[in-house]
């Protein structure tokens, strides 16, 4: 009988320690995400202006999209999803004209409006690639064109790249066929290593 009560006591103590350890891990994960949010999810933004069009590239941490999709209730699950997807990079790319004119008009693209929208939606991925600090060239694996239906004075796309070491510095190369402004380079200097999960 004494052995059985000792066993129950031991199991109870182990259960308490495992719950405490899980709370500490969740607290550490929550602190890391809070620090990432505090410094700004979109902390690295680079803009180049050619003629009257501004091109802005901003790297957004993959954790931002995971939290947006999964919520903040199960941070351990979000953290494990990050570990599975940490070799993915998402870059927000914004096109904006100085006088806030609609860039998809014929004046800027040389094509009709519908063709310009189709190009932004389905052809723009061929215009982007990333060069890593190890001199690897990674093509764009997908583009999501965020339509604003002439409400906002800019056009925005999300660019997706796969297979990049999370500690690698990258340079985004944009070969502009849509507005015919040439090759633009955006060098992202610091990977998000301080908040790596």
PDB file of C-alpha atoms in Angstrom:
ATOM      1  CA  UNK A   1       0.000   0.000   0.000  1.00  0.00           C
ATOM      2  CA  UNK A   2       2.844   2.360   0.850  1.00  0.00           C
ATOM      3  CA  UNK A   3       4.456   1.633  -2.518  1.00  0.00           C
ATOM      4  CA  UNK A   4       1.233   2.497  -4.296  1.00  0.00           C
ATOM      5  CA  UNK A   5       0.851   5.811  -2.448  1.00  0.00           C
ATOM      6  CA  UNK A   6       4.518   6.659  -3.180  1.00  0.00           C
ATOM      7  CA  UNK A   7       3.905   5.919  -6.848  1.00  0.00           C
ATOM      8  CA  UNK A   8       0.868   8.245  -6.906  1.00  0.00           C
ATOM      9  CA  UNK A   9       2.865  10.976  -5.152  1.00  0.00           C
ATOM     10  CA  UNK A  10       5.691  10.592  -7.648  1.00  0.00           C
ATOM     11  CA  UNK A  11       3.289  10.740 -10.593  1.00  0.00           C
ATOM     12  CA  UNK A  12       1.609  13.824  -9.114  1.00  0.00           C
ATOM     13  CA  UNK A  13       4.960  15.605  -8.696  1.00  0.00           C
ATOM     14  CA  UNK A  14       5.979  14.704 -12.275  1.00  0.00           C
ATOM     15  CA  UNK A  15       2.661  16.040 -13.578  1.00  0.00           C
ATOM     16  CA  UNK A  16       3.157  19.329 -11.716  1.00  0.00           C
ATOM     17  CA  UNK A  17       6.667  19.772 -13.130  1.00  0.00           C
ATOM     18  CA  UNK A  18       5.568  18.988 -16.692  1.00  0.00           C
ATOM     19  CA  UNK A  19       2.720  21.533 -16.464  1.00  0.00           C
ATOM     20  CA  UNK A  20       5.115  24.115 -15.053  1.00  0.00           C
ATOM     21  CA  UNK A  21       7.634  23.412 -17.845  1.00  0.00           C
ATOM     22  CA  UNK A  22       4.902  23.799 -20.498  1.00  0.00           C
ATOM     23  CA  UNK A  23       3.834  27.131 -18.969  1.00  0.00           C
ATOM     24  CA  UNK A  24       7.452  28.347 -18.988  1.00  0.00           C
ATOM     25  CA  UNK A  25       7.885  27.307 -22.660  1.00  0.00           C
ATOM     26  CA  UNK A  26       4.623  29.051 -23.639  1.00  0.00           C
ATOM     27  CA  UNK A  27       5.728  32.129 -21.718  1.00  0.00           C
ATOM     28  CA  UNK A  28       9.077  32.176 -23.549  1.00  0.00           C
ATOM     29  CA  UNK A  29       7.356  31.789 -26.932  1.00  0.00           C
ATOM     30  CA  UNK A  30       4.850  34.524 -26.042  1.00  0.00           C
ATOM     31  CA  UNK A  31       7.742  36.833 -25.047  1.00  0.00           C
ATOM     32  CA  UNK A  32       9.527  36.206 -28.354  1.00  0.00           C
ATOM     33  CA  UNK A  33       6.394  36.970 -30.362  1.00  0.00           C
ATOM     34  CA  UNK A  34       5.715  40.055 -28.250  1.00  0.00           C
ATOM     35  CA  UNK A  35       9.256  41.321 -28.887  1.00  0.00           C
ATOM     36  CA  UNK A  36       8.859  40.715 -32.615  1.00  0.00           C
ATOM     37  CA  UNK A  37       5.591  42.644 -32.595  1.00  0.00           C
ATOM     38  CA  UNK A  38       7.130  45.410 -30.480  1.00  0.00           C
ATOM     39  CA  UNK A  39       9.998  46.051 -32.927  1.00  0.00           C
ATOM     40  CA  UNK A  40       7.498  46.032 -35.771  1.00  0.00           C
ATOM     41  CA  UNK A  41       6.460  43.069 -37.853  1.00  0.00           C
ATOM     42  CA  UNK A  42       7.504  44.916 -40.974  1.00  0.00           C
ATOM     43  CA  UNK A  43      10.740  46.317 -39.659  1.00  0.00           C
ATOM     44  CA  UNK A  44      12.826  46.166 -42.832  1.00  0.00           C
ATOM     45  CA  UNK A  45      11.491  48.215 -45.694  1.00  0.00           C
ATOM     46  CA  UNK A  46      13.467  49.424 -48.724  1.00  0.00           C
ATOM     47  CA  UNK A  47      12.201  51.877 -51.332  1.00  0.00           C
ATOM     48  CA  UNK A  48      13.537  52.883 -54.715  1.00  0.00           C
ATOM     49  CA  UNK A  49      11.986  55.583 -56.867  1.00  0.00           C
ATOM     50  CA  UNK A  50      12.400  55.407 -60.636  1.00  0.00           C
ATOM     51  CA  UNK A  51      10.937  58.339 -62.563  1.00  0.00           C
ATOM     52  CA  UNK A  52       7.658  58.892 -60.697  1.00  0.00           C
ATOM     53  CA  UNK A  53       7.028  55.344 -59.423  1.00  0.00           C
ATOM     54  CA  UNK A  54       8.059  54.147 -55.971  1.00  0.00           C
ATOM     55  CA  UNK A  55       8.911  50.467 -55.485  1.00  0.00           C
ATOM     56  CA  UNK A  56       8.939  49.327 -51.846  1.00  0.00           C
ATOM     57  CA  UNK A  57      10.040  45.872 -50.675  1.00  0.00           C
ATOM     58  CA  UNK A  58       9.360  44.806 -47.090  1.00  0.00           C
ATOM     59  CA  UNK A  59      10.237  41.427 -45.632  1.00  0.00           C
ATOM     60  CA  UNK A  60       7.556  40.208 -43.260  1.00  0.00           C
ATOM     61  CA  UNK A  61       8.438  37.413 -40.804  1.00  0.00           C
ATOM     62  CA  UNK A  62       6.613  34.153 -41.449  1.00  0.00           C
ATOM     63  CA  UNK A  63       5.543  34.183 -37.767  1.00  0.00           C
ATOM     64  CA  UNK A  64       3.266  37.160 -38.522  1.00  0.00           C
ATOM     65  CA  UNK A  65       1.214  35.122 -40.992  1.00  0.00           C
ATOM     66  CA  UNK A  66       1.192  32.038 -38.778  1.00  0.00           C
ATOM     67  CA  UNK A  67      -0.170  34.017 -35.828  1.00  0.00           C
ATOM     68  CA  UNK A  68      -2.682  35.779 -38.062  1.00  0.00           C
ATOM     69  CA  UNK A  69      -3.939  32.407 -39.302  1.00  0.00           C
ATOM     70  CA  UNK A  70      -3.667  30.289 -36.141  1.00  0.00           C
ATOM     71  CA  UNK A  71      -4.292  32.873 -33.396  1.00  0.00           C
ATOM     72  CA  UNK A  72      -2.429  33.241 -30.112  1.00  0.00           C
ATOM     73  CA  UNK A  73      -4.134  30.542 -28.066  1.00  0.00           C
ATOM     74  CA  UNK A  74      -1.826  27.614 -28.926  1.00  0.00           C
ATOM     75  CA  UNK A  75       1.616  29.164 -29.276  1.00  0.00           C
ATOM     76  CA  UNK A  76       3.361  25.793 -29.057  1.00  0.00           C
ATOM     77  CA  UNK A  77       1.500  24.717 -32.207  1.00  0.00           C
ATOM     78  CA  UNK A  78       2.375  28.002 -33.945  1.00  0.00           C
ATOM     79  CA  UNK A  79       6.007  27.523 -32.949  1.00  0.00           C
ATOM     80  CA  UNK A  80       6.069  24.004 -34.414  1.00  0.00           C
ATOM     81  CA  UNK A  81       4.504  25.330 -37.653  1.00  0.00           C
ATOM     82  CA  UNK A  82       7.231  27.960 -37.786  1.00  0.00           C
ATOM     83  CA  UNK A  83       9.904  25.262 -37.404  1.00  0.00           C
ATOM     84  CA  UNK A  84       8.374  23.403 -40.382  1.00  0.00           C
ATOM     85  CA  UNK A  85       8.209  26.574 -42.522  1.00  0.00           C
ATOM     86  CA  UNK A  86      11.218  28.592 -41.387  1.00  0.00           C
ATOM     87  CA  UNK A  87      12.877  28.231 -44.810  1.00  0.00           C
ATOM     88  CA  UNK A  88      10.044  30.240 -46.401  1.00  0.00           C
ATOM     89  CA  UNK A  89      10.291  33.993 -47.005  1.00  0.00           C
ATOM     90  CA  UNK A  90       7.453  36.427 -47.639  1.00  0.00           C
ATOM     91  CA  UNK A  91       8.115  39.847 -49.132  1.00  0.00           C
ATOM     92  CA  UNK A  92       5.478  42.519 -49.440  1.00  0.00           C
ATOM     93  CA  UNK A  93       6.069  44.577 -52.590  1.00  0.00           C
ATOM     94  CA  UNK A  94       4.251  47.881 -53.181  1.00  0.00           C
ATOM     95  CA  UNK A  95       4.077  49.961 -56.367  1.00  0.00           C
ATOM     96  CA  UNK A  96       2.997  53.590 -55.964  1.00  0.00           C
ATOM     97  CA  UNK A  97       2.941  56.571 -58.310  1.00  0.00           C
ATOM     98  CA  UNK A  98       4.019  59.977 -56.880  1.00  0.00           C
ATOM     99  CA  UNK A  99       0.726  61.682 -57.729  1.00  0.00           C
ATOM    100  CA  UNK A 100      -1.243  58.606 -56.597  1.00  0.00           C
ATOM    101  CA  UNK A 101      -2.474  57.794 -60.099  1.00  0.00           C
ATOM    102  CA  UNK A 102      -3.615  54.253 -60.900  1.00  0.00           C
ATOM    103  CA  UNK A 103      -0.483  52.435 -62.077  1.00  0.00           C
ATOM    104  CA  UNK A 104      -2.385  49.795 -64.028  1.00  0.00           C
ATOM    105  CA  UNK A 105      -3.619  52.328 -66.585  1.00  0.00           C
ATOM    106  CA  UNK A 106      -2.318  52.213 -70.132  1.00  0.00           C
ATOM    107  CA  UNK A 107      -0.180  55.340 -69.495  1.00  0.00           C
ATOM    108  CA  UNK A 108       2.123  53.370 -67.195  1.00  0.00           C
ATOM    109  CA  UNK A 109       1.973  49.791 -68.467  1.00  0.00           C
ATOM    110  CA  UNK A 110       1.436  50.199 -72.208  1.00  0.00           C
ATOM    111  CA  UNK A 111      -1.382  47.614 -72.050  1.00  0.00           C
ATOM    112  CA  UNK A 112      -5.098  47.723 -71.357  1.00  0.00           C
ATOM    113  CA  UNK A 113      -6.273  47.647 -67.740  1.00  0.00           C
ATOM    114  CA  UNK A 114      -7.505  44.036 -67.804  1.00  0.00           C
ATOM    115  CA  UNK A 115      -4.216  42.771 -69.237  1.00  0.00           C
ATOM    116  CA  UNK A 116      -2.274  44.694 -66.573  1.00  0.00           C
ATOM    117  CA  UNK A 117      -4.401  43.128 -63.805  1.00  0.00           C
ATOM    118  CA  UNK A 118      -3.842  39.658 -65.315  1.00  0.00           C
ATOM    119  CA  UNK A 119      -0.095  40.298 -65.465  1.00  0.00           C
ATOM    120  CA  UNK A 120      -0.027  41.381 -61.798  1.00  0.00           C
ATOM    121  CA  UNK A 121      -2.032  38.284 -60.858  1.00  0.00           C
ATOM    122  CA  UNK A 122      -0.427  35.602 -63.005  1.00  0.00           C
ATOM    123  CA  UNK A 123       2.777  36.819 -64.693  1.00  0.00           C
ATOM    124  CA  UNK A 124       4.596  38.890 -62.096  1.00  0.00           C
ATOM    125  CA  UNK A 125       6.250  35.904 -60.398  1.00  0.00           C
ATOM    126  CA  UNK A 126       8.632  35.529 -63.362  1.00  0.00           C
ATOM    127  CA  UNK A 127       9.972  39.055 -62.747  1.00  0.00           C
ATOM    128  CA  UNK A 128      11.245  38.396 -59.202  1.00  0.00           C
ATOM    129  CA  UNK A 129      14.009  36.260 -57.726  1.00  0.00           C
ATOM    130  CA  UNK A 130      16.214  36.277 -54.639  1.00  0.00           C
ATOM    131  CA  UNK A 131      19.983  35.945 -54.394  1.00  0.00           C
ATOM    132  CA  UNK A 132      21.196  34.628 -51.042  1.00  0.00           C
ATOM    133  CA  UNK A 133      24.450  35.497 -49.294  1.00  0.00           C
ATOM    134  CA  UNK A 134      25.713  32.096 -50.495  1.00  0.00           C
ATOM    135  CA  UNK A 135      25.077  33.256 -54.104  1.00  0.00           C
ATOM    136  CA  UNK A 136      22.132  30.873 -54.607  1.00  0.00           C
ATOM    137  CA  UNK A 137      19.427  32.136 -56.951  1.00  0.00           C
ATOM    138  CA  UNK A 138      15.906  31.342 -55.751  1.00  0.00           C
ATOM    139  CA  UNK A 139      12.980  32.005 -58.130  1.00  0.00           C
ATOM    140  CA  UNK A 140       9.706  33.386 -56.830  1.00  0.00           C
ATOM    141  CA  UNK A 141       7.430  30.454 -56.021  1.00  0.00           C
ATOM    142  CA  UNK A 142       4.217  32.467 -55.974  1.00  0.00           C
ATOM    143  CA  UNK A 143       2.578  35.890 -55.991  1.00  0.00           C
ATOM    144  CA  UNK A 144      -0.609  37.054 -54.325  1.00  0.00           C
ATOM    145  CA  UNK A 145      -1.924  40.276 -55.904  1.00  0.00           C
ATOM    146  CA  UNK A 146      -4.008  42.175 -53.341  1.00  0.00           C
ATOM    147  CA  UNK A 147      -6.662  43.909 -55.432  1.00  0.00           C
ATOM    148  CA  UNK A 148      -7.780  47.269 -54.072  1.00  0.00           C
ATOM    149  CA  UNK A 149     -10.237  48.140 -56.873  1.00  0.00           C
ATOM    150  CA  UNK A 150      -8.935  51.721 -57.267  1.00  0.00           C
ATOM    151  CA  UNK A 151      -9.626  52.551 -53.605  1.00  0.00           C
ATOM    152  CA  UNK A 152      -5.999  52.723 -52.425  1.00  0.00           C
ATOM    153  CA  UNK A 153      -3.371  54.773 -54.301  1.00  0.00           C
ATOM    154  CA  UNK A 154      -0.998  51.819 -54.649  1.00  0.00           C
ATOM    155  CA  UNK A 155      -0.765  48.234 -55.903  1.00  0.00           C
ATOM    156  CA  UNK A 156       0.507  45.542 -53.511  1.00  0.00           C
ATOM    157  CA  UNK A 157       1.665  41.969 -54.035  1.00  0.00           C
ATOM    158  CA  UNK A 158       2.994  39.325 -51.658  1.00  0.00           C
ATOM    159  CA  UNK A 159       5.970  37.377 -53.004  1.00  0.00           C
ATOM    160  CA  UNK A 160       6.773  33.876 -51.768  1.00  0.00           C
ATOM    161  CA  UNK A 161      10.189  32.201 -51.817  1.00  0.00           C
ATOM    162  CA  UNK A 162      11.080  28.696 -50.584  1.00  0.00           C
ATOM    163  CA  UNK A 163      14.213  26.894 -49.475  1.00  0.00           C
ATOM    164  CA  UNK A 164      16.134  29.820 -47.962  1.00  0.00           C
ATOM    165  CA  UNK A 165      18.195  29.390 -44.797  1.00  0.00           C
ATOM    166  CA  UNK A 166      16.526  31.586 -42.125  1.00  0.00           C
ATOM    167  CA  UNK A 167      19.930  33.045 -41.202  1.00  0.00           C
ATOM    168  CA  UNK A 168      20.810  33.994 -44.806  1.00  0.00           C
ATOM    169  CA  UNK A 169      20.882  37.597 -45.910  1.00  0.00           C
ATOM    170  CA  UNK A 170      18.987  38.051 -49.155  1.00  0.00           C
ATOM    171  CA  UNK A 171      18.786  40.447 -52.064  1.00  0.00           C
ATOM    172  CA  UNK A 172      15.517  40.760 -53.984  1.00  0.00           C
ATOM    173  CA  UNK A 173      15.938  41.331 -57.719  1.00  0.00           C
ATOM    174  CA  UNK A 174      13.039  42.772 -59.706  1.00  0.00           C
ATOM    175  CA  UNK A 175      13.294  42.803 -63.496  1.00  0.00           C
ATOM    176  CA  UNK A 176      10.486  45.264 -64.267  1.00  0.00           C
ATOM    177  CA  UNK A 177       8.701  44.266 -67.467  1.00  0.00           C
ATOM    178  CA  UNK A 178       5.354  45.785 -66.444  1.00  0.00           C
ATOM    179  CA  UNK A 179       6.426  49.440 -66.110  1.00  0.00           C
ATOM    180  CA  UNK A 180       9.666  49.041 -68.094  1.00  0.00           C
ATOM    181  CA  UNK A 181      11.927  50.608 -65.445  1.00  0.00           C
ATOM    182  CA  UNK A 182      14.748  48.055 -65.675  1.00  0.00           C
ATOM    183  CA  UNK A 183      16.324  45.921 -62.959  1.00  0.00           C
ATOM    184  CA  UNK A 184      15.858  46.987 -59.335  1.00  0.00           C
ATOM    185  CA  UNK A 185      17.757  45.455 -56.399  1.00  0.00           C
ATOM    186  CA  UNK A 186      16.675  45.463 -52.753  1.00  0.00           C
ATOM    187  CA  UNK A 187      19.255  44.184 -50.267  1.00  0.00           C
ATOM    188  CA  UNK A 188      17.860  42.946 -46.961  1.00  0.00           C
ATOM    189  CA  UNK A 189      20.742  43.252 -44.527  1.00  0.00           C
ATOM    190  CA  UNK A 190      19.741  41.480 -41.326  1.00  0.00           C
ATOM    191  CA  UNK A 191      17.850  38.217 -41.018  1.00  0.00           C
ATOM    192  CA  UNK A 192      15.500  37.899 -38.054  1.00  0.00           C
ATOM    193  CA  UNK A 193      18.009  35.936 -35.968  1.00  0.00           C
ATOM    194  CA  UNK A 194      17.388  37.680 -32.600  1.00  0.00           C
ATOM    195  CA  UNK A 195      13.850  36.312 -32.510  1.00  0.00           C
ATOM    196  CA  UNK A 196      14.470  32.927 -34.114  1.00  0.00           C
ATOM    197  CA  UNK A 197      12.158  30.362 -32.598  1.00  0.00           C
TER     198      UNK A 197
END
